Short mmCIF file of C-alpha atoms (C1' of nucleotides) in Angstrom, two decimals:
data_model
loop_
_atom_site.label_atom_id
_atom_site.label_comp_id
_atom_site.label_asym_id
_atom_site.label_seq_id
_atom_site.Cartn_x
_atom_site.Cartn_y
_atom_site.Cartn_z
CA MET A 1 -116.26 -100.18 105.87
CA LYS A 2 -114.48 -103.22 105.66
CA LEU A 3 -116.29 -105.30 107.59
CA GLU A 4 -115.75 -108.74 107.04
CA PRO A 5 -118.90 -111.04 108.26
CA PRO A 6 -117.48 -114.44 109.57
CA GLU A 7 -118.24 -116.32 106.35
CA LYS A 8 -115.98 -119.55 107.24
CA LYS A 9 -113.61 -120.02 104.30
CA ARG A 10 -112.36 -122.91 103.99
CA PRO A 11 -109.13 -123.11 101.94
CA PRO A 12 -109.98 -124.45 99.11
CA ARG A 13 -106.73 -126.54 98.24
CA ARG A 14 -104.67 -128.08 100.38
CA ARG A 15 -102.03 -126.15 103.32
CA SER A 16 -101.31 -128.57 105.66
CA THR A 17 -99.06 -131.52 106.03
CA ALA A 18 -95.22 -131.35 106.23
CA ARG A 19 -93.26 -130.26 102.45
CA THR A 20 -91.49 -127.08 104.81
CA GLY A 21 -88.91 -125.80 102.40
CA GLU A 22 -92.02 -124.92 100.09
CA THR A 23 -93.96 -123.67 102.37
CA ARG A 24 -90.93 -121.10 102.83
CA ASP A 25 -90.27 -120.83 99.31
CA GLU A 26 -93.58 -119.13 99.63
CA ILE A 27 -92.90 -117.89 102.13
CA LEU A 28 -90.42 -115.98 100.26
CA THR A 29 -91.69 -115.22 97.53
CA ALA A 30 -95.30 -113.46 99.06
CA ALA A 31 -92.61 -111.75 101.57
CA LEU A 32 -90.09 -109.85 98.50
CA GLN A 33 -93.02 -108.65 96.76
CA GLN A 34 -94.82 -106.90 99.72
CA PHE A 35 -91.30 -105.76 100.79
CA ALA A 36 -90.28 -104.10 97.27
CA GLU A 37 -93.75 -102.63 97.20
CA TYR A 38 -94.08 -100.69 100.26
CA GLY A 39 -90.92 -101.23 102.53
CA PHE A 40 -89.77 -102.67 105.20
CA HIS A 41 -92.34 -100.80 107.49
CA GLY A 42 -94.76 -100.44 104.77
CA ALA A 43 -95.42 -103.96 104.50
CA SER A 44 -97.14 -106.13 107.09
CA LEU A 45 -96.60 -109.79 108.03
CA ARG A 46 -100.42 -110.27 107.83
CA GLU A 47 -100.28 -108.77 104.00
CA ILE A 48 -97.56 -111.46 103.62
CA SER A 49 -99.38 -114.17 105.06
CA LYS A 50 -102.86 -113.41 102.84
CA ARG A 51 -100.77 -113.42 99.89
CA SER A 52 -98.67 -116.71 100.32
CA GLY A 53 -101.48 -118.18 102.11
CA VAL A 54 -99.49 -119.26 104.72
CA PRO A 55 -100.70 -118.21 108.45
CA LEU A 56 -99.11 -114.77 110.05
CA SER A 57 -97.65 -117.74 113.22
CA ALA A 58 -95.60 -119.75 110.88
CA LEU A 59 -94.09 -116.61 108.74
CA HIS A 60 -93.15 -116.28 112.81
CA TYR A 61 -91.93 -120.21 113.25
CA HIS A 62 -90.18 -120.58 110.30
CA TYR A 63 -87.64 -116.97 110.25
CA GLY A 64 -88.52 -115.78 113.91
CA SER A 65 -89.25 -112.03 112.86
CA LYS A 66 -89.78 -109.31 110.55
CA ASP A 67 -86.94 -108.24 110.44
CA GLY A 68 -85.28 -112.23 109.75
CA LEU A 69 -87.98 -112.32 106.92
CA PHE A 70 -86.49 -109.39 105.74
CA PHE A 71 -83.12 -110.36 105.85
CA ALA A 72 -83.70 -113.73 104.84
CA ALA A 73 -85.37 -112.63 101.55
CA VAL A 74 -82.85 -109.48 100.58
CA GLY A 75 -80.19 -111.50 101.22
CA GLN A 76 -81.04 -114.06 98.71
CA VAL A 77 -81.30 -111.52 95.96
CA PHE A 78 -77.60 -110.47 96.88
CA ALA A 79 -76.75 -113.89 97.44
CA ARG A 80 -78.15 -114.87 93.50
CA LEU A 81 -76.98 -111.25 92.34
CA SER A 82 -73.36 -111.80 94.32
CA GLU A 83 -73.38 -114.89 92.06
CA ALA A 84 -73.96 -114.53 89.06
CA ARG A 85 -71.30 -111.53 88.86
CA LEU A 86 -68.33 -113.72 90.40
CA GLU A 87 -69.07 -116.05 87.65
CA ARG A 88 -68.45 -113.41 85.10
CA LEU A 89 -65.81 -112.29 86.91
CA THR A 90 -64.01 -115.52 87.16
CA ALA A 91 -64.42 -116.42 83.40
CA LEU A 92 -63.03 -113.36 82.52
CA ARG A 93 -59.47 -114.20 84.27
CA ARG A 94 -59.33 -116.64 83.12
CA THR A 95 -60.05 -114.94 79.20
CA GLU A 96 -59.27 -111.72 79.74
CA THR A 97 -55.26 -110.66 80.42
CA PRO A 98 -54.78 -107.49 81.58
CA LEU A 99 -58.78 -107.05 82.34
CA ALA A 100 -60.89 -104.44 79.69
CA LEU A 101 -62.42 -102.05 81.67
CA GLU A 102 -65.98 -102.65 79.72
CA GLN A 103 -65.95 -106.26 80.63
CA LEU A 104 -65.84 -105.47 83.97
CA LEU A 105 -68.27 -103.78 83.80
CA GLU A 106 -70.97 -105.94 81.37
CA ALA A 107 -69.57 -108.64 84.30
CA PHE A 108 -71.26 -106.14 86.74
CA ILE A 109 -73.64 -104.60 84.98
CA ARG A 110 -74.99 -107.92 83.17
CA PRO A 111 -76.86 -109.79 86.01
CA THR A 112 -78.42 -106.50 87.15
CA ILE A 113 -80.20 -106.11 84.37
CA GLU A 114 -80.63 -109.64 83.43
CA LEU A 115 -82.14 -110.91 86.49
CA ALA A 116 -84.62 -107.74 86.60
CA SER A 117 -85.45 -108.79 83.21
CA ALA A 118 -86.70 -112.56 84.73
CA PRO A 119 -90.53 -112.69 85.76
CA GLU A 120 -89.72 -111.56 89.40
CA GLY A 121 -87.00 -108.73 88.22
CA PRO A 122 -88.87 -105.70 89.27
CA SER A 123 -89.73 -106.77 93.22
CA PHE A 124 -85.76 -107.46 93.32
CA MET A 125 -85.16 -104.31 92.10
CA ARG A 126 -87.17 -102.09 94.11
CA LEU A 127 -86.25 -103.84 96.76
CA GLN A 128 -82.25 -103.81 95.96
CA SER A 129 -83.33 -99.72 95.61
CA ARG A 130 -84.80 -99.87 99.08
CA VAL A 131 -82.68 -101.56 100.89
CA TYR A 132 -80.30 -99.07 100.34
CA ALA A 133 -82.77 -96.23 101.48
CA GLU A 134 -83.43 -98.33 104.77
CA ASN A 135 -82.13 -97.80 107.26
CA ALA A 136 -83.80 -100.32 109.63
CA PRO A 137 -80.87 -102.07 112.39
CA LEU A 138 -80.45 -104.30 109.08
CA SER A 139 -77.84 -101.80 107.31
CA ASP A 140 -75.51 -102.58 108.78
CA GLN A 141 -75.37 -105.88 108.41
CA LEU A 142 -76.53 -105.97 104.54
CA THR A 143 -73.46 -103.05 104.35
CA LYS A 144 -70.90 -105.11 104.89
CA LEU A 145 -72.87 -108.27 103.33
CA VAL A 146 -72.71 -106.13 99.94
CA LEU A 147 -69.25 -104.70 100.06
CA ASP A 148 -67.99 -108.68 100.60
CA ALA A 149 -70.08 -109.81 97.88
CA THR A 150 -68.52 -106.68 95.39
CA HIS A 151 -65.13 -106.34 96.58
CA PRO A 152 -63.84 -108.40 94.15
CA PHE A 153 -64.80 -106.12 91.22
CA ARG A 154 -64.08 -103.38 92.99
CA ALA A 155 -59.85 -104.78 92.95
CA ALA A 156 -60.17 -105.67 89.45
CA LEU A 157 -60.93 -101.63 89.27
CA GLU A 158 -57.68 -100.92 90.88
CA GLU A 159 -56.18 -103.01 88.67
CA ILE A 160 -57.34 -101.89 85.53
CA MET A 161 -57.01 -97.79 86.80
CA PRO A 162 -54.61 -97.63 89.97
CA GLU A 163 -53.37 -94.34 89.76
CA VAL A 164 -56.45 -93.59 89.97
CA PRO A 165 -56.75 -92.56 93.65
CA ASP A 166 -59.15 -94.82 96.08
CA ALA A 167 -61.70 -91.85 96.91
CA ILE A 168 -62.45 -90.92 93.58
CA ARG A 169 -62.80 -95.24 92.05
CA TYR A 170 -64.97 -95.67 94.82
CA ARG A 171 -67.44 -92.41 93.97
CA GLY A 172 -67.13 -94.04 90.35
CA TYR A 173 -68.15 -97.18 91.58
CA ARG A 174 -71.27 -95.85 93.57
CA ILE A 175 -72.12 -93.59 91.43
CA MET A 176 -71.94 -97.21 89.01
CA VAL A 177 -73.95 -99.15 91.44
CA SER A 178 -76.68 -96.36 91.92
CA SER A 179 -76.88 -95.86 88.31
CA LEU A 180 -78.44 -99.57 87.98
CA SER A 181 -80.83 -100.27 91.60
CA GLY A 182 -82.06 -96.32 90.48
CA VAL A 183 -82.46 -97.18 86.37
CA PRO A 184 -84.16 -100.45 85.44
CA VAL A 185 -87.09 -99.74 87.48
CA ASP A 186 -88.25 -96.11 87.41
CA PRO A 187 -91.78 -94.56 87.13
CA MET A 188 -89.66 -91.25 86.28
CA TYR A 189 -87.81 -92.59 82.80
CA GLU A 190 -91.19 -93.99 82.54
CA GLN A 191 -93.03 -90.86 82.31
CA LEU A 192 -90.93 -89.29 80.47
CA ALA A 193 -90.32 -91.90 77.30
CA LYS A 194 -93.55 -93.52 77.68
CA ARG A 195 -92.38 -96.96 77.78
CA ALA A 196 -91.07 -99.40 80.67
CA ALA A 197 -87.51 -98.75 82.52
CA LEU A 198 -87.38 -102.18 82.26
CA PRO A 199 -87.53 -103.81 78.86
CA ARG A 200 -88.89 -107.74 78.08
CA ARG A 201 -87.78 -107.86 74.57
CA LYS A 202 -83.84 -109.55 74.10
CA ARG A 203 -82.58 -106.69 71.28
CA ASP A 204 -83.62 -104.25 74.08
CA ILE A 205 -82.35 -106.06 76.68
CA GLU A 206 -79.18 -106.10 75.31
CA ALA A 207 -79.13 -102.49 74.08
CA LEU A 208 -79.58 -101.26 77.56
CA ILE A 209 -77.08 -102.99 78.57
CA ASP A 210 -74.70 -101.50 76.13
CA LEU A 211 -76.14 -98.11 77.31
CA LEU A 212 -75.48 -99.05 80.69
CA VAL A 213 -72.12 -100.26 79.93
CA SER A 214 -70.62 -97.12 77.28
CA TYR A 215 -72.00 -94.84 79.92
CA HIS A 216 -69.80 -95.57 83.03
CA ALA A 217 -67.18 -96.62 80.77
CA ALA A 218 -66.43 -93.17 79.91
CA GLY A 219 -67.04 -92.00 83.45
CA PHE A 220 -64.40 -93.83 84.58
CA ARG A 221 -62.47 -92.95 81.51
CA SER A 222 -62.64 -88.96 82.88
CA LEU A 223 -61.60 -90.16 86.45
CA GLN A 224 -58.50 -91.34 84.65
CA GLN A 225 -57.59 -88.43 83.08
CA SER A 226 -58.33 -86.02 85.60
CA ALA A 227 -55.79 -88.14 87.19
CA ALA A 228 -53.28 -88.28 84.88
CA ALA A 229 -53.49 -84.26 84.78
CA SER A 230 -52.69 -83.46 88.00
CA MET B 1 -96.40 -73.96 93.81
CA LYS B 2 -99.17 -73.28 96.68
CA LEU B 3 -97.03 -73.33 99.45
CA GLU B 4 -98.23 -70.93 102.28
CA PRO B 5 -101.27 -69.57 102.59
CA PRO B 6 -102.27 -67.08 105.40
CA GLU B 7 -98.82 -65.57 106.79
CA LYS B 8 -99.86 -64.70 110.49
CA LYS B 9 -96.64 -62.21 112.05
CA ARG B 10 -98.07 -62.39 115.79
CA PRO B 11 -95.62 -60.65 118.21
CA PRO B 12 -92.76 -63.12 120.39
CA ARG B 13 -94.33 -65.37 122.87
CA ARG B 14 -93.82 -68.87 123.47
CA ARG B 15 -95.31 -71.71 122.82
CA SER B 16 -99.44 -70.99 123.05
CA THR B 17 -101.34 -68.50 121.48
CA ALA B 18 -100.82 -67.27 117.97
CA ARG B 19 -97.08 -67.55 115.55
CA THR B 20 -98.65 -70.16 113.51
CA GLY B 21 -96.37 -69.97 110.76
CA GLU B 22 -93.57 -70.46 113.23
CA THR B 23 -95.28 -73.54 113.99
CA ARG B 24 -95.54 -74.51 111.08
CA ASP B 25 -92.08 -73.91 110.15
CA GLU B 26 -91.08 -76.17 113.67
CA ILE B 27 -93.10 -78.87 112.02
CA LEU B 28 -92.24 -78.71 108.95
CA THR B 29 -88.44 -78.88 110.33
CA ALA B 30 -88.98 -81.67 112.52
CA ALA B 31 -91.09 -83.36 110.13
CA LEU B 32 -88.28 -83.48 107.21
CA GLN B 33 -85.80 -85.13 109.75
CA GLN B 34 -88.42 -87.88 110.92
CA PHE B 35 -89.44 -88.74 107.11
CA ALA B 36 -85.69 -88.88 105.65
CA GLU B 37 -84.10 -90.87 109.22
CA TYR B 38 -87.18 -93.78 108.85
CA GLY B 39 -88.91 -92.92 105.98
CA PHE B 40 -93.05 -92.21 105.09
CA HIS B 41 -93.96 -95.34 107.00
CA GLY B 42 -91.65 -96.16 109.62
CA ALA B 43 -91.84 -92.20 110.61
CA SER B 44 -94.24 -91.62 112.75
CA LEU B 45 -96.47 -88.40 113.97
CA ARG B 46 -96.11 -88.55 117.63
CA GLU B 47 -92.07 -88.58 117.55
CA ILE B 48 -92.37 -85.16 115.25
CA SER B 49 -95.02 -83.61 117.83
CA LYS B 50 -91.82 -84.35 120.49
CA ARG B 51 -89.22 -83.63 118.27
CA SER B 52 -90.74 -80.10 117.27
CA GLY B 53 -92.63 -79.39 120.95
CA VAL B 54 -96.08 -79.62 119.26
CA PRO B 55 -99.22 -80.98 119.50
CA LEU B 56 -100.05 -83.65 117.55
CA SER B 57 -103.45 -82.54 117.08
CA ALA B 58 -101.71 -79.77 115.97
CA LEU B 59 -100.38 -81.54 113.26
CA HIS B 60 -103.76 -82.48 112.04
CA TYR B 61 -104.73 -79.24 112.24
CA HIS B 62 -101.88 -77.54 110.34
CA TYR B 63 -101.33 -80.25 107.31
CA GLY B 64 -104.42 -82.53 107.77
CA SER B 65 -103.15 -86.02 107.75
CA LYS B 66 -99.29 -87.78 107.22
CA ASP B 67 -99.60 -87.51 103.77
CA GLY B 68 -100.45 -83.68 103.63
CA LEU B 69 -97.53 -83.35 105.91
CA PHE B 70 -95.27 -85.50 103.64
CA PHE B 71 -96.75 -83.67 101.04
CA ALA B 72 -95.36 -80.37 101.93
CA ALA B 73 -91.96 -81.37 103.80
CA VAL B 74 -90.74 -82.99 100.78
CA GLY B 75 -92.48 -80.57 98.34
CA GLN B 76 -90.29 -77.69 100.13
CA VAL B 77 -87.16 -79.37 99.84
CA PHE B 78 -87.62 -80.33 96.17
CA ALA B 79 -88.97 -76.55 95.84
CA ARG B 80 -85.96 -75.20 96.77
CA LEU B 81 -83.34 -77.55 94.93
CA SER B 82 -85.44 -76.32 91.64
CA GLU B 83 -86.15 -72.53 91.94
CA ALA B 84 -80.96 -72.86 92.37
CA ARG B 85 -81.51 -74.22 89.31
CA LEU B 86 -83.22 -72.81 87.17
CA GLU B 87 -81.66 -69.24 88.72
CA ARG B 88 -78.80 -71.16 87.42
CA LEU B 89 -80.09 -72.24 83.90
CA THR B 90 -81.51 -68.97 83.13
CA ALA B 91 -78.28 -66.92 83.73
CA LEU B 92 -76.63 -69.77 81.66
CA ARG B 93 -79.22 -68.65 79.06
CA ARG B 94 -78.07 -64.89 79.22
CA THR B 95 -74.35 -65.44 78.97
CA GLU B 96 -74.08 -68.97 76.58
CA THR B 97 -74.76 -69.31 73.44
CA PRO B 98 -74.53 -72.20 72.76
CA LEU B 99 -75.40 -73.81 75.52
CA ALA B 100 -72.51 -76.31 76.86
CA LEU B 101 -72.85 -79.83 78.00
CA GLU B 102 -70.73 -79.00 81.08
CA GLN B 103 -72.26 -76.38 81.92
CA LEU B 104 -75.63 -77.70 81.80
CA LEU B 105 -74.79 -80.64 83.97
CA GLU B 106 -73.10 -78.22 86.44
CA ALA B 107 -76.31 -75.87 86.47
CA PHE B 108 -78.18 -78.98 87.86
CA ILE B 109 -75.84 -80.41 89.81
CA ARG B 110 -74.35 -78.22 92.28
CA PRO B 111 -77.24 -76.40 93.94
CA THR B 112 -77.72 -80.39 94.71
CA ILE B 113 -74.60 -80.71 96.24
CA GLU B 114 -73.84 -77.43 97.78
CA LEU B 115 -78.26 -77.66 99.57
CA ALA B 116 -76.47 -81.13 100.78
CA SER B 117 -73.88 -79.26 101.95
CA ALA B 118 -75.48 -77.03 104.51
CA PRO B 119 -76.60 -78.03 108.00
CA GLU B 120 -79.95 -79.68 107.12
CA GLY B 121 -78.28 -81.12 103.76
CA PRO B 122 -78.33 -84.57 104.96
CA SER B 123 -81.81 -85.22 105.64
CA PHE B 124 -82.32 -83.17 102.17
CA MET B 125 -80.32 -85.55 100.35
CA ARG B 126 -82.00 -89.23 102.24
CA LEU B 127 -85.50 -87.52 102.00
CA GLN B 128 -84.56 -87.53 98.20
CA SER B 129 -83.42 -90.95 97.42
CA ARG B 130 -86.31 -92.14 99.94
CA VAL B 131 -89.90 -90.69 97.87
CA TYR B 132 -87.75 -91.85 94.89
CA ALA B 133 -88.26 -95.74 96.74
CA GLU B 134 -91.40 -95.20 98.64
CA ASN B 135 -94.66 -95.58 96.59
CA ALA B 136 -97.28 -94.13 98.76
CA PRO B 137 -99.98 -92.95 97.10
CA LEU B 138 -98.67 -89.78 96.71
CA SER B 139 -94.97 -90.51 94.47
CA ASP B 140 -97.57 -90.38 91.23
CA GLN B 141 -98.33 -86.35 92.54
CA LEU B 142 -94.45 -86.31 93.48
CA THR B 143 -93.59 -87.52 90.23
CA LYS B 144 -95.43 -85.10 88.37
CA LEU B 145 -94.47 -82.66 90.47
CA VAL B 146 -90.43 -83.18 90.02
CA LEU B 147 -90.68 -83.94 86.22
CA ASP B 148 -92.71 -80.29 85.63
CA ALA B 149 -89.63 -78.41 87.59
CA THR B 150 -86.97 -80.51 85.47
CA HIS B 151 -88.51 -80.11 82.27
CA PRO B 152 -86.91 -77.03 81.11
CA PHE B 153 -83.35 -79.40 81.84
CA ARG B 154 -84.27 -82.05 79.73
CA ALA B 155 -85.87 -79.39 77.39
CA ALA B 156 -82.10 -77.96 77.01
CA LEU B 157 -80.17 -81.30 77.16
CA GLU B 158 -82.24 -82.27 73.50
CA GLU B 159 -80.82 -78.64 72.53
CA ILE B 160 -77.64 -79.88 72.82
CA MET B 161 -77.62 -83.23 71.81
CA PRO B 162 -81.26 -83.66 69.39
CA GLU B 163 -79.61 -86.16 67.61
CA VAL B 164 -79.54 -88.48 70.40
CA PRO B 165 -83.91 -90.16 70.58
CA ASP B 166 -85.71 -89.17 73.96
CA ALA B 167 -85.83 -92.36 74.85
CA ILE B 168 -81.89 -92.22 75.27
CA ARG B 169 -80.90 -89.29 76.34
CA TYR B 170 -83.41 -90.22 78.92
CA ARG B 171 -81.70 -92.45 80.37
CA GLY B 172 -79.06 -90.76 80.79
CA TYR B 173 -80.71 -87.93 82.46
CA ARG B 174 -81.86 -90.29 84.74
CA ILE B 175 -78.06 -92.05 85.03
CA MET B 176 -77.38 -88.90 86.66
CA VAL B 177 -79.96 -87.67 88.42
CA SER B 178 -79.76 -91.41 90.51
CA SER B 179 -76.07 -90.91 90.72
CA LEU B 180 -77.28 -87.75 92.84
CA SER B 181 -79.53 -88.53 95.86
CA GLY B 182 -77.75 -91.60 95.87
CA VAL B 183 -74.15 -90.62 95.65
CA PRO B 184 -73.71 -87.34 98.29
CA VAL B 185 -75.43 -89.12 100.88
CA ASP B 186 -73.96 -93.10 100.86
CA PRO B 187 -73.30 -95.22 103.57
CA MET B 188 -71.74 -97.59 101.73
CA TYR B 189 -69.34 -95.46 99.62
CA GLU B 190 -68.15 -93.67 103.34
CA GLN B 191 -67.35 -96.96 104.47
CA LEU B 192 -65.81 -97.87 101.09
CA ALA B 193 -63.61 -94.59 101.73
CA LYS B 194 -63.72 -94.38 105.61
CA ARG B 195 -64.73 -90.77 105.06
CA ALA B 196 -68.03 -88.58 105.09
CA ALA B 197 -69.61 -89.30 101.09
CA LEU B 198 -70.60 -85.60 101.60
CA PRO B 199 -67.48 -83.12 102.15
CA ARG B 200 -67.51 -79.77 104.39
CA ARG B 201 -64.51 -78.23 102.52
CA LYS B 202 -65.24 -76.10 100.25
CA ARG B 203 -62.39 -77.07 98.30
CA ASP B 204 -63.75 -80.80 98.20
CA ILE B 205 -67.56 -79.56 97.26
CA GLU B 206 -65.70 -78.00 94.79
CA ALA B 207 -63.86 -81.41 93.85
CA LEU B 208 -66.88 -83.35 94.00
CA ILE B 209 -68.88 -81.32 91.12
CA ASP B 210 -66.45 -81.46 88.89
CA LEU B 211 -65.79 -85.45 89.34
CA LEU B 212 -69.51 -85.61 88.58
CA VAL B 213 -69.81 -83.09 85.84
CA SER B 214 -67.33 -84.70 83.70
CA TYR B 215 -68.28 -88.34 85.08
CA HIS B 216 -71.54 -87.76 83.22
CA ALA B 217 -70.21 -85.36 80.44
CA ALA B 218 -67.93 -87.93 79.54
CA GLY B 219 -71.31 -90.49 79.72
CA PHE B 220 -73.67 -88.45 77.92
CA ARG B 221 -71.27 -87.73 75.21
CA SER B 222 -70.86 -91.34 74.88
CA LEU B 223 -74.65 -91.74 73.88
CA GLN B 224 -73.92 -89.11 71.17
CA GLN B 225 -71.40 -90.96 70.02
CA SER B 226 -73.54 -94.45 69.36
CA ALA B 227 -75.76 -92.09 68.08
CA ALA B 228 -73.85 -90.48 65.71
CA ALA B 229 -72.29 -94.57 64.17
CA SER B 230 -75.88 -96.44 64.13
"C1'" DG C 1 -105.09 -72.22 117.69
"C1'" DT C 2 -103.76 -75.05 121.45
"C1'" DC C 3 -103.78 -79.09 123.82
"C1'" DT C 4 -105.79 -83.34 126.58
"C1'" DA C 5 -107.41 -87.65 126.52
"C1'" DT C 6 -109.58 -91.25 123.69
"C1'" DA C 7 -111.24 -93.44 120.07
"C1'" DA C 8 -110.74 -96.61 116.23
"C1'" DC C 9 -107.55 -99.23 114.23
"C1'" DC C 10 -103.06 -102.00 112.86
"C1'" DC C 11 -99.04 -104.68 114.30
"C1'" DG C 12 -95.68 -108.20 115.63
"C1'" DA C 13 -95.61 -111.49 118.30
"C1'" DT C 14 -96.93 -115.98 121.32
"C1'" DA C 15 -99.71 -119.10 123.47
"C1'" DG C 16 -101.61 -123.09 122.55
"C1'" DA C 17 -105.07 -126.77 120.52
"C1'" DC C 18 -104.80 -130.07 117.00
"C1'" DG D 1 -95.27 -127.92 111.35
"C1'" DT D 2 -99.98 -126.13 110.91
"C1'" DC D 3 -103.36 -122.97 112.51
"C1'" DT D 4 -106.54 -120.35 115.38
"C1'" DA D 5 -106.96 -117.26 118.74
"C1'" DT D 6 -105.56 -112.85 121.29
"C1'" DC D 7 -102.09 -109.96 123.57
"C1'" DG D 8 -100.03 -106.12 124.08
"C1'" DG D 9 -98.24 -102.13 122.41
"C1'" DG D 10 -98.09 -98.99 118.11
"C1'" DT D 11 -100.20 -95.75 114.84
"C1'" DT D 12 -103.24 -92.00 112.67
"C1'" DA D 13 -107.15 -89.15 113.17
"C1'" DT D 14 -111.10 -87.07 116.06
"C1'" DA D 15 -113.43 -84.64 120.05
"C1'" DG D 16 -113.70 -81.23 122.71
"C1'" DA D 17 -112.53 -78.01 126.64
"C1'" DC D 18 -110.13 -73.59 126.78
#
DNA sequence: GTCTATAACCCGATAGAC
DNA sequence: GTCTATCGGGTTATAGAC
């Protein structure tokens, strides 16, 4: 079916000579999309090569292997998110004493939704939700990477509700995180509500953040009440 | 749901000659494990063949294709879950008037956790969380299948809080569902709390169900309050 | 219905010219 | 650093004997 005659299609544009950084970025962008769309196993280096216009062997040259490329792509996403979250948490620590639950949650949630609303956002989000499901040999490393980056938030949560046992607070934390990777890009929601799961208008983005913050703040408070009652 | 064509109950004989239904079940069990472990693309029919002791070509004979086998395996899981949930909802409708939020949530959540706690449960849960991330050409069909099966719950939710706009109620519903596929089998939680994400002792299972019910009940009530305030 | 053998294809990785 | 061509091994799917 795909009999491609030996049509010599010389690349209309440049490609050749230097600019290593730019090539690496082009690879990473295409890789991100493909991994997000098809998962680790489903994505193919050949397709990434085609989409980025970078020859297959260059992928190996720059990132060594499929694992290496995946880790680079995912790591970049997490690094960006963690940076934005930490920035907000640090700002909070300077102005707020003590920390308020809603503001802590917003510091965590807002960067997720805002990043997701950027042009490349949907890819980011799908990739993120995939990572938790993929169990390539990489997933242990990724788990550690994510846990390290999010540690300050769990510590802050403990400050706010020290009376809630660790195991239970962690449950709440994971409920919240699951909802962040699941909710923003959600085909089921889109079909239900007949609108994009991830809003584009500034006003709707704020509304979604508010919704998530108040939902989870209420959830966490219910954990506090249970702890107090026992 | 059209799950079983003709069921032939032939006498007990070991591998070779007849017993179609049993062979199909063995295939399905192995397929479930492999798809859960490696995802759609990562799983291979050869490995499923080896694990089940059924020759590769028999997989195609019985299920036609990898897609067909995947759909059969996933469909079976969803059918089981939906059945258990609907049973509880129906029982609720007979005894409760009007429906209480906590009881509705429990009717939805309990079968998930109980199924997850069965021996094959972890496979089920991983498979479920994968399905939402996989976007094989199958995902549209699966989305429709799941939405149809869960419709009575969203309808009941609307009865309980008709004043909350659909789009917002759906957000809450998806937050809850995401937390169910993400939380039970959660390597991050296991690493954090240094204990299994999915408890095995009856008492701990009940505690997890209670936690999820009260967390999400509080979340939904916060949506009600926001709706009332505007 | 069961099973072996193999077709047809796609993958990740690499060699080597430029 | 860039690119072509190819290797070796994996995959799904099928043909055909029993």
